[in-house]
Coordinates of C-alpha atoms and ligand atoms in Angstrom, one line a residue:
X2 CA -160.6 -195.3 -65.6
X3 CA -163.8 -193.2 -66.3
X4 CA -164.4 -192.6 -69.9
X5 CA -167.5 -190.4 -69.9
X6 CA -166.0 -187.1 -68.7
X7 CA -167.1 -184.1 -70.7
X8 CA -163.4 -182.9 -70.5
X9 CA -162.2 -186.0 -72.2
X10 CA -162.3 -184.5 -75.7
X11 CA -160.7 -181.3 -74.6
X12 CA -157.0 -180.6 -75.1
X13 CA -154.9 -181.7 -72.2
X14 CA -153.7 -178.9 -70.0
X15 CA -150.0 -178.3 -69.9
X16 CA -149.5 -179.3 -66.3
X17 CA -151.6 -180.7 -63.4
X18 CA -150.0 -180.2 -60.0
X19 CA -151.1 -182.6 -57.2
X20 CA -151.0 -180.8 -53.9
X21 CA -151.2 -177.1 -52.8
X22 CA -148.7 -177.0 -50.0
X23 CA -145.7 -174.8 -50.5
X24 CA -144.4 -176.9 -53.3
X25 CA -147.7 -177.0 -55.3
X26 CA -148.3 -173.3 -54.7
X27 CA -145.0 -172.2 -56.0
X28 CA -145.1 -174.6 -58.9
X29 CA -148.5 -173.3 -60.0
X30 CA -147.4 -169.7 -59.7
X31 CA -144.2 -170.4 -61.6
X32 CA -145.8 -172.2 -64.5
X33 CA -148.6 -169.7 -64.9
X34 CA -146.0 -166.9 -65.0
X35 CA -144.3 -168.7 -67.9
X36 CA -147.5 -168.9 -69.8
X37 CA -148.4 -172.5 -69.2
X38 CA -151.9 -173.7 -68.7
X39 CA -151.6 -175.2 -65.2
X40 CA -153.9 -176.1 -62.4
X41 CA -153.7 -177.9 -59.1
X42 CA -155.7 -180.4 -57.1
X43 CA -155.7 -180.4 -53.3
X44 CA -157.2 -182.9 -50.9
X45 CA -157.6 -180.3 -48.1
X46 CA -160.1 -177.4 -48.1
X47 CA -157.3 -174.9 -48.1
X48 CA -153.6 -174.3 -49.1
X49 CA -150.6 -175.0 -46.8
X50 CA -150.1 -178.7 -47.0
X51 CA -148.2 -179.8 -43.8
X52 CA -149.3 -176.5 -42.1
X53 CA -152.9 -177.1 -43.1
X54 CA -153.1 -180.6 -41.6
X55 CA -150.8 -180.5 -38.6
X56 CA -152.7 -178.2 -36.3
X57 CA -151.8 -179.9 -33.0
X58 CA -151.0 -177.7 -30.1
X59 CA -147.4 -176.5 -30.1
X60 CA -146.8 -177.2 -33.9
X61 CA -144.1 -175.1 -35.3
X62 CA -141.3 -175.1 -37.9
X63 CA -137.9 -176.5 -36.8
X64 CA -135.8 -174.3 -39.2
X65 CA -135.6 -170.6 -38.5
X66 CA -138.4 -168.7 -40.2
X67 CA -136.1 -166.2 -41.8
X68 CA -134.8 -169.2 -43.8
X69 CA -138.0 -171.2 -43.9
X70 CA -139.9 -168.8 -46.2
X71 CA -140.0 -168.2 -50.0
X72 CA -137.2 -166.3 -51.6
X73 CA -138.5 -166.3 -55.1
X74 CA -140.2 -162.9 -54.9
X75 CA -138.5 -159.9 -53.4
X76 CA -141.7 -158.0 -52.7
X77 CA -143.2 -161.0 -50.9
X78 CA -140.1 -161.3 -48.8
X79 CA -140.0 -157.6 -47.9
X80 CA -143.7 -157.5 -47.0
X81 CA -143.8 -160.4 -44.6
X82 CA -142.6 -160.2 -41.0
X83 CA -142.3 -163.4 -38.9
X84 CA -143.2 -162.8 -35.2
X85 CA -140.8 -165.5 -33.9
X86 CA -137.6 -167.2 -34.7
X87 CA -139.6 -170.5 -35.2
X88 CA -143.1 -169.5 -36.4
X89 CA -146.0 -171.4 -35.0
X90 CA -148.4 -173.4 -37.3
X91 CA -151.2 -170.8 -37.3
X92 CA -148.7 -168.2 -38.6
X93 CA -147.3 -170.6 -41.2
X94 CA -150.8 -171.2 -42.4
X95 CA -151.5 -167.5 -42.5
X96 CA -148.3 -167.1 -44.6
X97 CA -149.5 -169.9 -47.0
X98 CA -152.9 -168.1 -47.3
X99 CA -151.1 -164.8 -47.9
X100 CA -149.0 -166.3 -50.7
X101 CA -152.1 -167.8 -52.3
X102 CA -153.9 -164.5 -52.2
X103 CA -151.0 -162.4 -53.3
X104 CA -150.5 -164.5 -56.5
X105 CA -154.3 -165.2 -56.9
X106 CA -153.6 -169.0 -56.9
X107 CA -156.9 -170.3 -55.6
X108 CA -158.8 -169.8 -58.9
X109 CA -156.7 -172.6 -60.3
X110 CA -156.8 -175.0 -57.4
X111 CA -159.6 -177.6 -57.0
X112 CA -159.9 -178.1 -53.2
X113 CA -161.4 -181.1 -51.3
X114 CA -160.3 -183.3 -54.2
X115 CA -157.9 -186.2 -54.1
X116 CA -156.2 -187.7 -57.2
X117 CA -156.9 -191.4 -57.2
X118 CA -155.4 -192.6 -60.5
X119 CA -153.1 -191.4 -63.2
X120 CA -152.3 -193.4 -66.4
X121 CA -149.9 -192.4 -69.1
X122 CA -151.5 -192.4 -72.5
X123 CA -148.7 -193.1 -75.0
X124 CA -150.7 -192.3 -78.1
X125 CA -151.9 -188.9 -76.8
X126 CA -148.6 -188.2 -75.0
X127 CA -150.6 -187.1 -72.0
X128 CA -151.6 -188.3 -68.5
X129 CA -155.2 -189.3 -67.9
X130 CA -156.0 -188.4 -64.3
X131 CA -159.0 -189.3 -62.1
X132 CA -160.1 -187.9 -58.8
X133 CA -162.2 -189.1 -55.9
X134 CA -164.9 -186.7 -57.1
X135 CA -165.2 -188.8 -60.3
X136 CA -163.6 -186.2 -62.5
X137 CA -161.3 -187.1 -65.3
X138 CA -158.6 -184.7 -66.5
X139 CA -155.8 -184.8 -69.0
X140 CA -152.5 -183.1 -68.8
X141 CA -149.1 -183.2 -70.6
X142 CA -147.2 -183.1 -67.4
X143 CA -148.1 -184.5 -64.0
X144 CA -146.3 -182.9 -61.1
X145 CA -146.5 -184.6 -57.7
X146 CA -146.2 -182.0 -55.0
X147 CA -147.8 -184.4 -52.5
X148 CA -145.4 -183.8 -49.6
X149 CA -143.0 -186.2 -47.8
X150 CA -145.0 -186.4 -44.5
X151 CA -148.6 -186.2 -45.6
X152 CA -150.0 -189.7 -45.2
X153 CA -150.2 -190.9 -41.5
X154 CA -149.2 -194.5 -40.9
X155 CA -152.1 -196.9 -40.5
X156 CA -151.2 -197.6 -36.9
X157 CA -153.9 -199.7 -35.3
X158 CA -154.0 -201.2 -31.8
X159 CA -156.0 -204.2 -30.6
X160 CA -159.3 -202.9 -29.1
X161 CA -159.0 -199.4 -30.5
X162 CA -162.6 -199.6 -31.7
X163 CA -163.9 -200.4 -28.2
X164 CA -162.3 -197.3 -26.6
X165 CA -165.1 -194.9 -25.4
X166 CA -163.0 -191.7 -25.1
X167 CA -161.9 -189.3 -27.8
X168 CA -159.1 -190.1 -30.2
X169 CA -157.0 -187.4 -32.0
X170 CA -154.2 -187.7 -34.5
X171 CA -151.6 -184.9 -34.5
X172 CA -151.6 -185.0 -38.3
X173 CA -155.4 -184.7 -38.6
X174 CA -156.1 -182.2 -35.8
X175 CA -159.6 -180.7 -35.7
X176 CA -159.7 -177.2 -37.2
X177 CA -161.7 -175.9 -34.2
X178 CA -159.0 -177.1 -31.7
X179 CA -159.4 -179.3 -28.7
X180 CA -159.9 -178.2 -25.1
X181 CA -158.2 -180.7 -22.7
X182 CA -159.0 -178.7 -19.5
X183 CA -159.8 -181.1 -16.7
X184 CA -159.1 -184.2 -18.9
X185 CA -157.0 -187.2 -18.4
X186 CA -155.0 -187.5 -21.6
X187 CA -152.7 -190.2 -23.0
X188 CA -150.3 -189.6 -25.9
X189 CA -148.6 -192.4 -27.9
X190 CA -145.3 -191.4 -29.6
X191 CA -142.3 -189.3 -28.8
X192 CA -141.4 -188.0 -32.3
X193 CA -141.3 -184.4 -33.2
X194 CA -145.1 -183.9 -33.2
X195 CA -145.4 -185.4 -29.7
X196 CA -142.3 -183.5 -28.4
X197 CA -143.9 -180.2 -29.6
X198 CA -147.4 -180.9 -28.3
X199 CA -146.6 -182.6 -24.9
X200 CA -145.5 -179.3 -23.1
X201 CA -148.6 -177.5 -24.3
X202 CA -151.1 -180.3 -23.6
X203 CA -149.5 -180.8 -20.1
X204 CA -150.3 -177.2 -19.2
X205 CA -154.0 -177.7 -20.0
X206 CA -154.8 -181.3 -19.1
X207 CA -155.5 -182.5 -15.6
X208 CA -153.1 -185.5 -16.2
X209 CA -150.9 -186.4 -19.2
X210 CA -149.4 -189.8 -19.7
X211 CA -146.7 -190.2 -22.4
X212 CA -146.3 -193.6 -23.9
X213 CA -142.7 -193.8 -25.3
X214 CA -141.3 -196.6 -27.3
X215 CA -138.1 -194.9 -28.5
X216 CA -136.7 -191.7 -27.1
X217 CA -135.5 -189.0 -29.5
X218 CA -132.8 -186.3 -29.3
X219 CA -134.3 -182.9 -28.8
X220 CA -132.7 -179.5 -28.8
X221 CA -134.1 -176.3 -27.3
X222 CA -135.6 -173.8 -29.8
X223 CA -135.0 -170.9 -27.4
X224 CA -137.9 -169.4 -29.3
X225 CA -138.9 -165.8 -29.1
X226 CA -138.7 -162.6 -31.2
X227 CA -136.1 -162.7 -33.9
X228 CA -132.9 -161.2 -32.5
X229 CA -132.1 -157.9 -34.1
X230 CA -128.7 -159.0 -35.2
X231 CA -130.2 -162.0 -37.0
X232 CA -132.8 -159.9 -38.6
X233 CA -130.2 -157.4 -39.8
X234 CA -128.1 -160.2 -41.2
X235 CA -131.1 -161.0 -43.4
X236 CA -132.3 -157.5 -44.1
X237 CA -129.1 -156.0 -45.3
X238 CA -129.1 -158.3 -48.3
X239 CA -132.0 -160.9 -48.5
X240 CA -130.7 -162.2 -51.9
X241 CA -127.3 -163.0 -50.5
X242 CA -128.8 -164.4 -47.4
X243 CA -131.0 -166.8 -49.4
X244 CA -128.1 -167.8 -51.7
X245 CA -125.9 -168.6 -48.6
X246 CA -128.7 -170.8 -47.2
X247 CA -129.1 -172.7 -50.5
X248 CA -125.3 -173.2 -50.8
X249 CA -125.2 -175.5 -47.8
X250 CA -125.6 -179.2 -47.1
X251 CA -128.9 -178.8 -45.3
X252 CA -130.3 -175.7 -47.0
X253 CA -129.9 -173.6 -43.9
X254 CA -127.1 -171.7 -42.2
X255 CA -125.5 -173.8 -39.6
X256 CA -121.9 -172.6 -39.1
X257 CA -120.5 -175.9 -40.2
X258 CA -117.1 -176.6 -38.6
X259 CA -114.3 -178.5 -40.1
X260 CA -113.0 -179.4 -36.7
X261 CA -112.9 -183.1 -35.6
X262 CA -114.4 -183.9 -32.2
X263 CA -111.9 -186.7 -31.9
X264 CA -109.0 -184.3 -32.4
X265 CA -110.3 -181.5 -30.1
X266 CA -109.6 -181.1 -26.4
X267 CA -112.5 -182.0 -24.1
X268 CA -112.8 -178.4 -22.7
X269 CA -113.0 -177.0 -26.2
X270 CA -115.6 -179.5 -27.2
X271 CA -117.7 -178.6 -24.2
X272 CA -117.4 -174.9 -24.9
X273 CA -118.3 -175.3 -28.5
X274 CA -121.3 -177.6 -27.8
X275 CA -122.5 -175.2 -25.0
X276 CA -122.3 -172.3 -27.4
X277 CA -124.4 -174.0 -30.0
X278 CA -126.9 -175.4 -27.4
X279 CA -127.4 -171.9 -26.2
X280 CA -128.0 -170.7 -29.7
X281 CA -130.6 -173.5 -30.1
X282 CA -132.2 -175.7 -32.8
X283 CA -130.0 -177.5 -35.3
X284 CA -126.9 -175.4 -34.8
X285 CA -125.4 -178.2 -32.8
X286 CA -125.4 -180.4 -35.9
X287 CA -122.6 -178.4 -37.4
X288 CA -120.3 -178.5 -34.4
X289 CA -117.9 -181.1 -35.7
X290 CA -117.2 -182.6 -39.1
X291 CA -116.9 -186.2 -37.9
X292 CA -120.1 -186.5 -35.9
X293 CA -122.1 -188.1 -38.7
X294 CA -119.4 -190.5 -39.7
X295 CA -117.2 -191.5 -36.7
X296 CA -118.9 -193.4 -33.9
X297 CA -116.5 -192.0 -31.3
X298 CA -117.2 -188.4 -32.4
X299 CA -120.9 -189.2 -32.4
X300 CA -120.6 -190.6 -28.8
X301 CA -119.0 -187.4 -27.6
X302 CA -122.0 -185.3 -28.8
X303 CA -124.4 -188.0 -27.5
X304 CA -122.8 -187.7 -24.0
X305 CA -123.2 -183.9 -24.1
X306 CA -126.9 -184.2 -25.0
X307 CA -127.5 -186.9 -22.4
X308 CA -126.0 -184.6 -19.8
X309 CA -128.4 -181.8 -20.9
X310 CA -131.3 -184.2 -20.5
X311 CA -130.1 -185.1 -17.0
X312 CA -129.8 -181.3 -16.1
X313 CA -133.4 -180.7 -17.2
X314 CA -135.2 -183.7 -15.7
X315 CA -135.3 -183.8 -11.9
X316 CA -135.9 -187.6 -11.6
X317 CA -132.7 -189.4 -12.7
X318 CA -134.7 -192.5 -13.6
X319 CA -137.0 -190.5 -15.9
X320 CA -134.0 -188.8 -17.5
X321 CA -132.4 -192.1 -18.2
X322 CA -135.6 -193.3 -19.9
X323 CA -135.7 -190.2 -22.0
X324 CA -132.1 -190.6 -23.2
X325 CA -131.8 -192.2 -26.7
X326 CA -129.7 -195.4 -26.8
X327 CA -130.7 -197.2 -29.9
X328 CA -129.5 -194.8 -32.6
X329 CA -126.6 -192.5 -33.0
X330 CA -127.1 -188.7 -32.6
X331 CA -128.4 -187.1 -35.8
X332 CA -129.4 -190.3 -37.6
X333 CA -133.1 -189.4 -37.2
X334 CA -134.1 -185.8 -37.8
X335 CA -133.6 -184.3 -34.3
X336 CA -136.4 -182.5 -32.7
X337 CA -136.5 -178.8 -31.7
X338 CA -138.6 -178.2 -28.6
X339 CA -139.9 -175.6 -26.2
X340 CA -139.7 -177.0 -22.6
X341 CA -140.1 -180.7 -23.5
X342 CA -137.7 -182.3 -21.0
X343 CA -138.8 -179.9 -18.1
X344 CA -142.4 -181.0 -18.7
X345 CA -141.6 -184.3 -17.1
X346 CA -140.9 -182.4 -13.8
X347 CA -144.6 -181.5 -13.6
X348 CA -146.7 -183.4 -11.1
X349 CA -149.4 -184.0 -13.7
X350 CA -147.1 -185.7 -16.2
X351 CA -146.1 -189.4 -16.3
X352 CA -143.7 -191.2 -18.6
X353 CA -144.5 -194.8 -19.5
X354 CA -141.6 -196.7 -21.1
X355 CA -143.1 -199.2 -23.6
X356 CA -139.9 -201.1 -23.8
X357 CA -140.3 -202.0 -20.1
X358 CA -144.1 -202.5 -20.3
X359 CA -145.2 -203.1 -23.9
X360 CA -148.5 -201.7 -25.0
X361 CA -151.1 -204.5 -25.3
X362 CA -153.9 -202.4 -26.8
X363 CA -157.0 -200.3 -25.9
X364 CA -159.8 -201.1 -23.4
X365 CA -163.1 -199.2 -23.2
X366 CA -161.5 -196.9 -20.6
X367 CA -158.1 -196.3 -22.1
X368 CA -154.8 -198.1 -22.7
X369 CA -153.5 -201.4 -21.4
X370 CA -149.8 -202.3 -21.1
X371 CA -148.3 -205.5 -19.8
X372 CA -148.1 -203.9 -16.4
X373 CA -151.4 -202.1 -15.9
X374 CA -154.5 -200.3 -17.2
X375 CA -154.6 -196.6 -17.7
X376 CA -157.9 -194.6 -18.0
X377 CA -158.2 -191.6 -20.3
X378 CA -160.8 -189.1 -21.5
X379 CA -158.8 -188.6 -24.6
X380 CA -155.9 -190.3 -26.4
X381 CA -153.6 -188.5 -28.9
X382 CA -151.8 -190.6 -31.6
X383 CA -148.6 -188.9 -32.6
X384 CA -147.5 -192.0 -34.4
X385 CA -145.9 -190.7 -37.6
X386 CA -146.2 -190.9 -41.4
X387 CA -145.7 -193.3 -44.3
X388 CA -142.9 -191.0 -45.3
X389 CA -141.8 -189.9 -48.8
X390 CA -143.6 -192.6 -50.8
X391 CA -146.9 -192.8 -48.9
X392 CA -148.8 -190.2 -50.9
X393 CA -147.4 -191.4 -54.3
X394 CA -148.1 -195.1 -53.5
X395 CA -151.8 -194.3 -52.8
X396 CA -152.3 -193.1 -56.4
X397 CA -153.0 -195.8 -59.0
X398 CA -150.1 -194.5 -61.0
X399 CA -149.2 -196.3 -64.2
X400 CA -146.5 -195.3 -66.7
X401 CA -145.6 -196.5 -70.2
X402 CA -147.0 -199.9 -71.0
X403 CA -149.2 -199.8 -67.9
X404 CA -146.4 -200.3 -65.5
X405 CA -147.4 -199.6 -61.9
X406 CA -145.2 -197.3 -59.7
X407 CA -145.8 -199.8 -56.9
X408 CA -144.2 -202.6 -59.0
X409 CA -141.4 -200.3 -60.1
X410 CA -140.7 -199.4 -56.4
X411 CA -141.3 -202.9 -55.0
X412 CA -137.7 -202.9 -53.6
X413 CA -137.8 -199.2 -52.6
X414 CA -138.3 -196.0 -54.5
X415 CA -136.0 -195.7 -57.5
X416 CA -135.7 -192.3 -59.3
X417 CA -133.3 -190.2 -61.3
X418 CA -132.3 -187.1 -59.2
X419 CA -135.5 -187.6 -57.1
X420 CA -137.2 -185.7 -60.0
X421 CA -138.3 -188.4 -62.5
X422 CA -138.8 -192.1 -62.8
X423 CA -137.8 -194.4 -65.7
X424 CA -140.8 -195.5 -67.6
X425 CA -143.0 -192.7 -66.3
X426 CA -142.7 -189.9 -68.9
X427 CA -143.6 -186.4 -68.0
X428 CA -144.1 -187.3 -64.3
X429 CA -142.2 -185.1 -61.9
X430 CA -141.9 -185.3 -58.1
X431 CA -141.1 -182.3 -56.0
X432 CA -138.8 -183.2 -53.1
X433 CA -139.4 -186.8 -54.0
X434 CA -137.4 -189.8 -52.8
X435 CA -133.9 -189.7 -54.1
X436 CA -133.7 -185.9 -53.6
X437 CA -132.3 -184.1 -50.5
X438 CA -135.8 -183.1 -49.3
X439 CA -136.4 -184.1 -45.7
X440 CA -132.7 -183.8 -44.8
X441 CA -132.9 -180.1 -45.6
X442 CA -134.8 -176.9 -45.2
X443 CA -137.8 -178.0 -47.3
X444 CA -138.5 -174.5 -48.7
X445 CA -135.1 -174.2 -50.3
X446 CA -135.3 -177.7 -51.7
X447 CA -138.8 -176.9 -53.0
X448 CA -137.6 -173.8 -54.8
X449 CA -134.7 -175.6 -56.4
X450 CA -137.0 -178.3 -57.7
X451 CA -139.8 -176.0 -58.9
X452 CA -137.3 -173.9 -60.8
X453 CA -135.6 -177.0 -62.4
X454 CA -139.0 -178.5 -63.5
X455 CA -140.1 -175.1 -64.9
X456 CA -136.9 -174.7 -66.9
X457 CA -137.3 -178.2 -68.2
X458 CA -140.9 -177.6 -69.4
X459 CA -139.8 -174.4 -71.1
X460 CA -137.0 -176.2 -72.8
X461 CA -139.4 -179.0 -74.1
X462 CA -141.9 -176.4 -75.3
X463 CA -139.3 -174.3 -77.1
X464 CA -138.1 -177.4 -79.0
X465 CA -141.6 -178.8 -79.5
X466 CA -140.7 -181.9 -77.6
X467 CA -143.6 -183.9 -76.2
X468 CA -142.1 -186.0 -73.5
X469 CA -139.1 -186.5 -71.2
X470 CA -138.3 -189.4 -69.1
X471 CA -135.4 -190.7 -67.1
X472 CA -133.3 -193.5 -68.8
X473 CA -133.2 -196.7 -66.8
X474 CA -129.4 -196.5 -66.9
X475 CA -129.3 -193.0 -65.4
X476 CA -131.9 -194.0 -62.7
X477 CA -129.7 -197.0 -61.8
X478 CA -126.6 -194.8 -61.7
X479 CA -128.4 -192.2 -59.5
X480 CA -129.5 -195.0 -57.0
X481 CA -125.9 -196.1 -56.9
X482 CA -124.6 -192.6 -56.3
X483 CA -127.2 -192.1 -53.6
X484 CA -126.1 -195.2 -51.9
X485 CA -122.5 -194.1 -52.1
X486 CA -123.4 -190.8 -50.6
X487 CA -125.1 -192.3 -47.5
X488 CA -123.0 -195.4 -46.9
X489 CA -120.1 -193.6 -45.2
X490 CA -122.5 -192.0 -42.7
X491 CA -124.2 -193.5 -39.8
X492 CA -127.7 -192.5 -41.1
X493 CA -128.7 -196.0 -42.2
X494 CA -128.0 -197.3 -38.7
X495 CA -131.3 -195.9 -37.3
X496 CA -134.7 -197.5 -37.6
X497 CA -136.0 -194.2 -39.0
X498 CA -138.7 -193.2 -41.4
X499 CA -135.9 -192.1 -43.7
X500 CA -135.3 -195.9 -44.0
X501 CA -139.0 -196.8 -44.3
X502 CA -138.5 -198.7 -40.9
X503 CA -141.7 -197.3 -39.3
X504 CA -144.1 -199.0 -41.7
X505 CA -144.4 -202.8 -41.5
X506 CA -143.5 -204.4 -44.8
X507 CA -142.1 -201.3 -46.4
X508 CA -138.8 -202.0 -48.2
X509 CA -135.7 -200.8 -46.2
X510 CA -133.9 -198.2 -48.2
X511 CA -132.5 -194.9 -47.3
X512 CA -134.9 -192.7 -49.3
X513 CA -133.6 -189.1 -49.3
X514 CA -130.3 -188.1 -51.0
X515 CA -127.6 -187.6 -48.4
X516 CA -125.0 -185.8 -50.6
X517 CA -126.2 -182.3 -49.5
X518 CA -128.4 -179.7 -51.2
X519 CA -125.4 -177.7 -52.5
X520 CA -123.8 -180.7 -54.2
X521 CA -127.2 -181.9 -55.5
X522 CA -128.1 -178.5 -57.0
X523 CA -124.8 -178.5 -58.8
X524 CA -125.4 -182.0 -60.2
X525 CA -128.9 -180.9 -61.4
X526 CA -127.3 -177.8 -63.1
X527 CA -124.7 -180.0 -64.8
X528 CA -127.3 -182.5 -66.0
X529 CA -129.1 -179.6 -67.8
X530 CA -125.8 -178.1 -69.1
X531 CA -125.1 -181.4 -70.8
X532 CA -128.4 -181.3 -72.6
X533 CA -130.5 -183.2 -70.1
X534 CA -128.0 -186.0 -69.5
X535 CA -129.6 -189.2 -68.5
X536 CA -133.0 -188.3 -70.0
X537 CA -134.8 -189.6 -73.1
X538 CA -136.7 -186.9 -74.9
X539 CA -139.3 -187.6 -77.6
X540 CA -141.6 -186.0 -80.0
X541 CA -144.5 -188.5 -80.2
X542 CA -142.9 -191.8 -80.7
X543 CA -139.7 -190.4 -82.2
X544 CA -136.7 -190.2 -79.9
X545 CA -135.1 -186.8 -80.4
X546 CA -132.4 -187.0 -77.8
X547 CA -131.2 -189.8 -75.8
X548 CA -128.3 -189.6 -73.4
X549 CA -128.6 -192.6 -71.2
X550 CA -125.6 -192.2 -68.9
X551 CA -125.4 -190.2 -65.8
X552 CA -121.9 -188.7 -65.4
X553 CA -122.5 -185.4 -63.7
X554 CA -121.0 -186.2 -60.3
X555 CA -118.9 -183.3 -59.0
X556 CA -115.6 -184.1 -57.6
X557 CA -116.0 -184.8 -53.9
X558 CA -114.8 -181.9 -51.7
X559 CA -111.8 -182.2 -49.4
X560 CA -112.4 -185.2 -47.1
X561 CA -110.5 -184.7 -43.8
X562 CA -107.7 -187.2 -43.7
X563 CA -108.6 -189.0 -40.5
X564 CA -112.1 -189.7 -41.9
X565 CA -110.8 -191.3 -45.0
X566 CA -110.2 -194.8 -43.5
X567 CA -113.7 -194.9 -42.1
X568 CA -115.3 -193.7 -45.3
X569 CA -113.3 -196.0 -47.5
X570 CA -113.8 -198.9 -45.1
X571 CA -117.6 -198.5 -45.2
X572 CA -117.7 -198.1 -49.0
X573 CA -115.6 -201.3 -49.4
X574 CA -117.7 -203.3 -46.9
X575 CA -120.7 -202.3 -48.9
X576 CA -119.1 -203.4 -52.1
X577 CA -119.1 -199.9 -53.5
X578 CA -115.3 -199.7 -53.8
X579 CA -113.1 -202.6 -54.7
X580 CA -111.3 -204.1 -51.7
X581 CA -107.6 -203.6 -51.8
Ligands
LIG621 P1 -142.3 -189.7 -36.0 O1 -141.0 -188.9 -35.8 O2 -142.2 -190.8 -36.9 O3 -142.7 -190.2 -34.5 C1 -143.7 -191.2 -34.4 C2 -143.7 -191.7 -32.9 O4 -144.7 -192.6 -32.7 C3 -142.4 -192.4 -32.6 O5 -142.0 -192.1 -31.3 C4 -142.8 -193.9 -32.7 O6 -142.0 -194.7 -31.9 C5 -144.2 -193.8 -32.2 N1 -145.0 -194.9 -32.6 C6 -145.4 -195.3 -33.8 N2 -146.1 -196.4 -33.8 C7 -146.2 -196.8 -32.5 C8 -146.8 -197.9 -31.9 N3 -147.5 -198.8 -32.6 N4 -146.7 -198.0 -30.6 C9 -146.0 -197.1 -29.9 N5 -145.4 -196.0 -30.4 C10 -145.5 -195.9 -31.7 O7 -143.5 -188.8 -36.4 P2 -143.8 -187.3 -36.0 O8 -145.1 -186.9 -36.5 O9 -143.5 -187.0 -34.6 O10 -142.6 -186.4 -36.8 C11 -142.4 -186.6 -38.2 C12 -141.5 -185.5 -38.7 O11 -142.2 -184.3 -38.7 C13 -140.3 -185.2 -37.8 O12 -139.2 -186.0 -38.1 C14 -140.0 -183.8 -38.2 O13 -139.2 -183.7 -39.4 C15 -141.3 -183.2 -38.5 P3 -140.8 -195.5 -32.6 O14 -139.7 -194.5 -32.8 O15 -141.3 -196.1 -33.9 O16 -140.4 -196.6 -31.6

């Protein structure tokens, strides 16, 4: 830690926010509006977070823009018009800039600056923060708005350094864009970033070769102008529309059905899935109540999607390779595409199945697999992120007694409500591990967290309390509750980034909270209503309020009768319910 900063003797600011994506921007605006002395630090040269970094061709949001936009300010809402159902990245970045300008946020954001260390100073009841610019800052509250998918995985391939062509990462795309005209291009990965960029790159490049290790499920966006009926549904009462979005499992409207696929006639299943496929995007996820829990119900939806892939891809062998087989439908975040499968019908596009011919590494000319050498002018790495914990792990973060977050999270990220960590006073995470975050419409999750944190800071200030931290007991109870929420589902069966499975050596743990945004919001409300249950609140070293238990679990909703045996069975097998 640097000790010679001129700011060292100054009073700590009320809050330092790390990150100026949508979460950081709203947090800054909210706290300033409440009279707090707050500022933000951002690694990029501009606002927008995800939409600042991920500028690859075809990048766009996978939740409808009417729902993926801020609802905290009525005037902002009324003034902004999205051009398409699913806005493209440039428009999302323009929106972020518009928000920053409208609320004059940039004057309190330090750009091109990365926080490298943050240590809790018990005596001062403040965080000492350092940046890569050598600055030292102090703040009462440290709020990590660092994003869930902001640090690319450190994927390396043998011989990568010897490759003579150009290398691009979807997550660090050049701001000036890339012209692939007349080029032979290879792309590694078939996650959402690749699935969005492949159709666009294929139209430009002379030849595109897609290296696929694991196929994903992808639904058509049917993108275009926002249908008038959808627009009117929002315009007639934007408040009610937002409230309805927030009061859902996923933070977006999805027509959730209570019907069971296993108890529905095949022709009705088909009609319902066709209707939702024609609607596009994530609507299919709400078709049946048992898809996420019952393997048979899941297989029914899988078969439908596999049929759709066969319909779109002319060569049956290629269609077969593009069909997911290693994970149940919906256990990884499904992709939303524009012309992905049909792209494989183009004469200039080739699919390489890395399960059949594993990738050996790079040569000076391109990529070598066990079967042959491929020559490229450019290679795109769409290889994913060190999700949810990556950005936090990279900060030398030490709480009370110098405990490192890395040690605290050695077996996976443990938090209370995905908002705070035991032993790390006055440290908040926005959409952190243990919260619904990546299983939801991020904007709605961000707004809920920002408002909860702001209310908490107001409450502390009014009572002249200097610190709040999660009790170890409440943290343990939240981890147990999170495990109970996900165990009955098939979500843990996939080798997904939700599980940390895409990063070698990362502990396997289902990181987001799977109980639903609506349930989660109610839990957070109850925690506050009970006087910040599960938190230890201090004034200096004096404990003012200490309620260590976490009891705010709302009664589970009606569970359909034929799902009960599956749910109970899984909970018992996991030791979460006593065996009968
Ligand atoms: P993803 O979804 O994590 O996709 C990464 C892809 O890269 C995936 O297909 C991986 O295959 C592949 N990959 C990663 N490492 C390798 C190596 N070493 N060799 C071959 N292939 C590899 O990241 P995205 O950026 O596409 O999307 C992230 C989220 O952003 C997405 O879920 C949306 O919510 C938005 P694998 O599956 O590991 O076999």
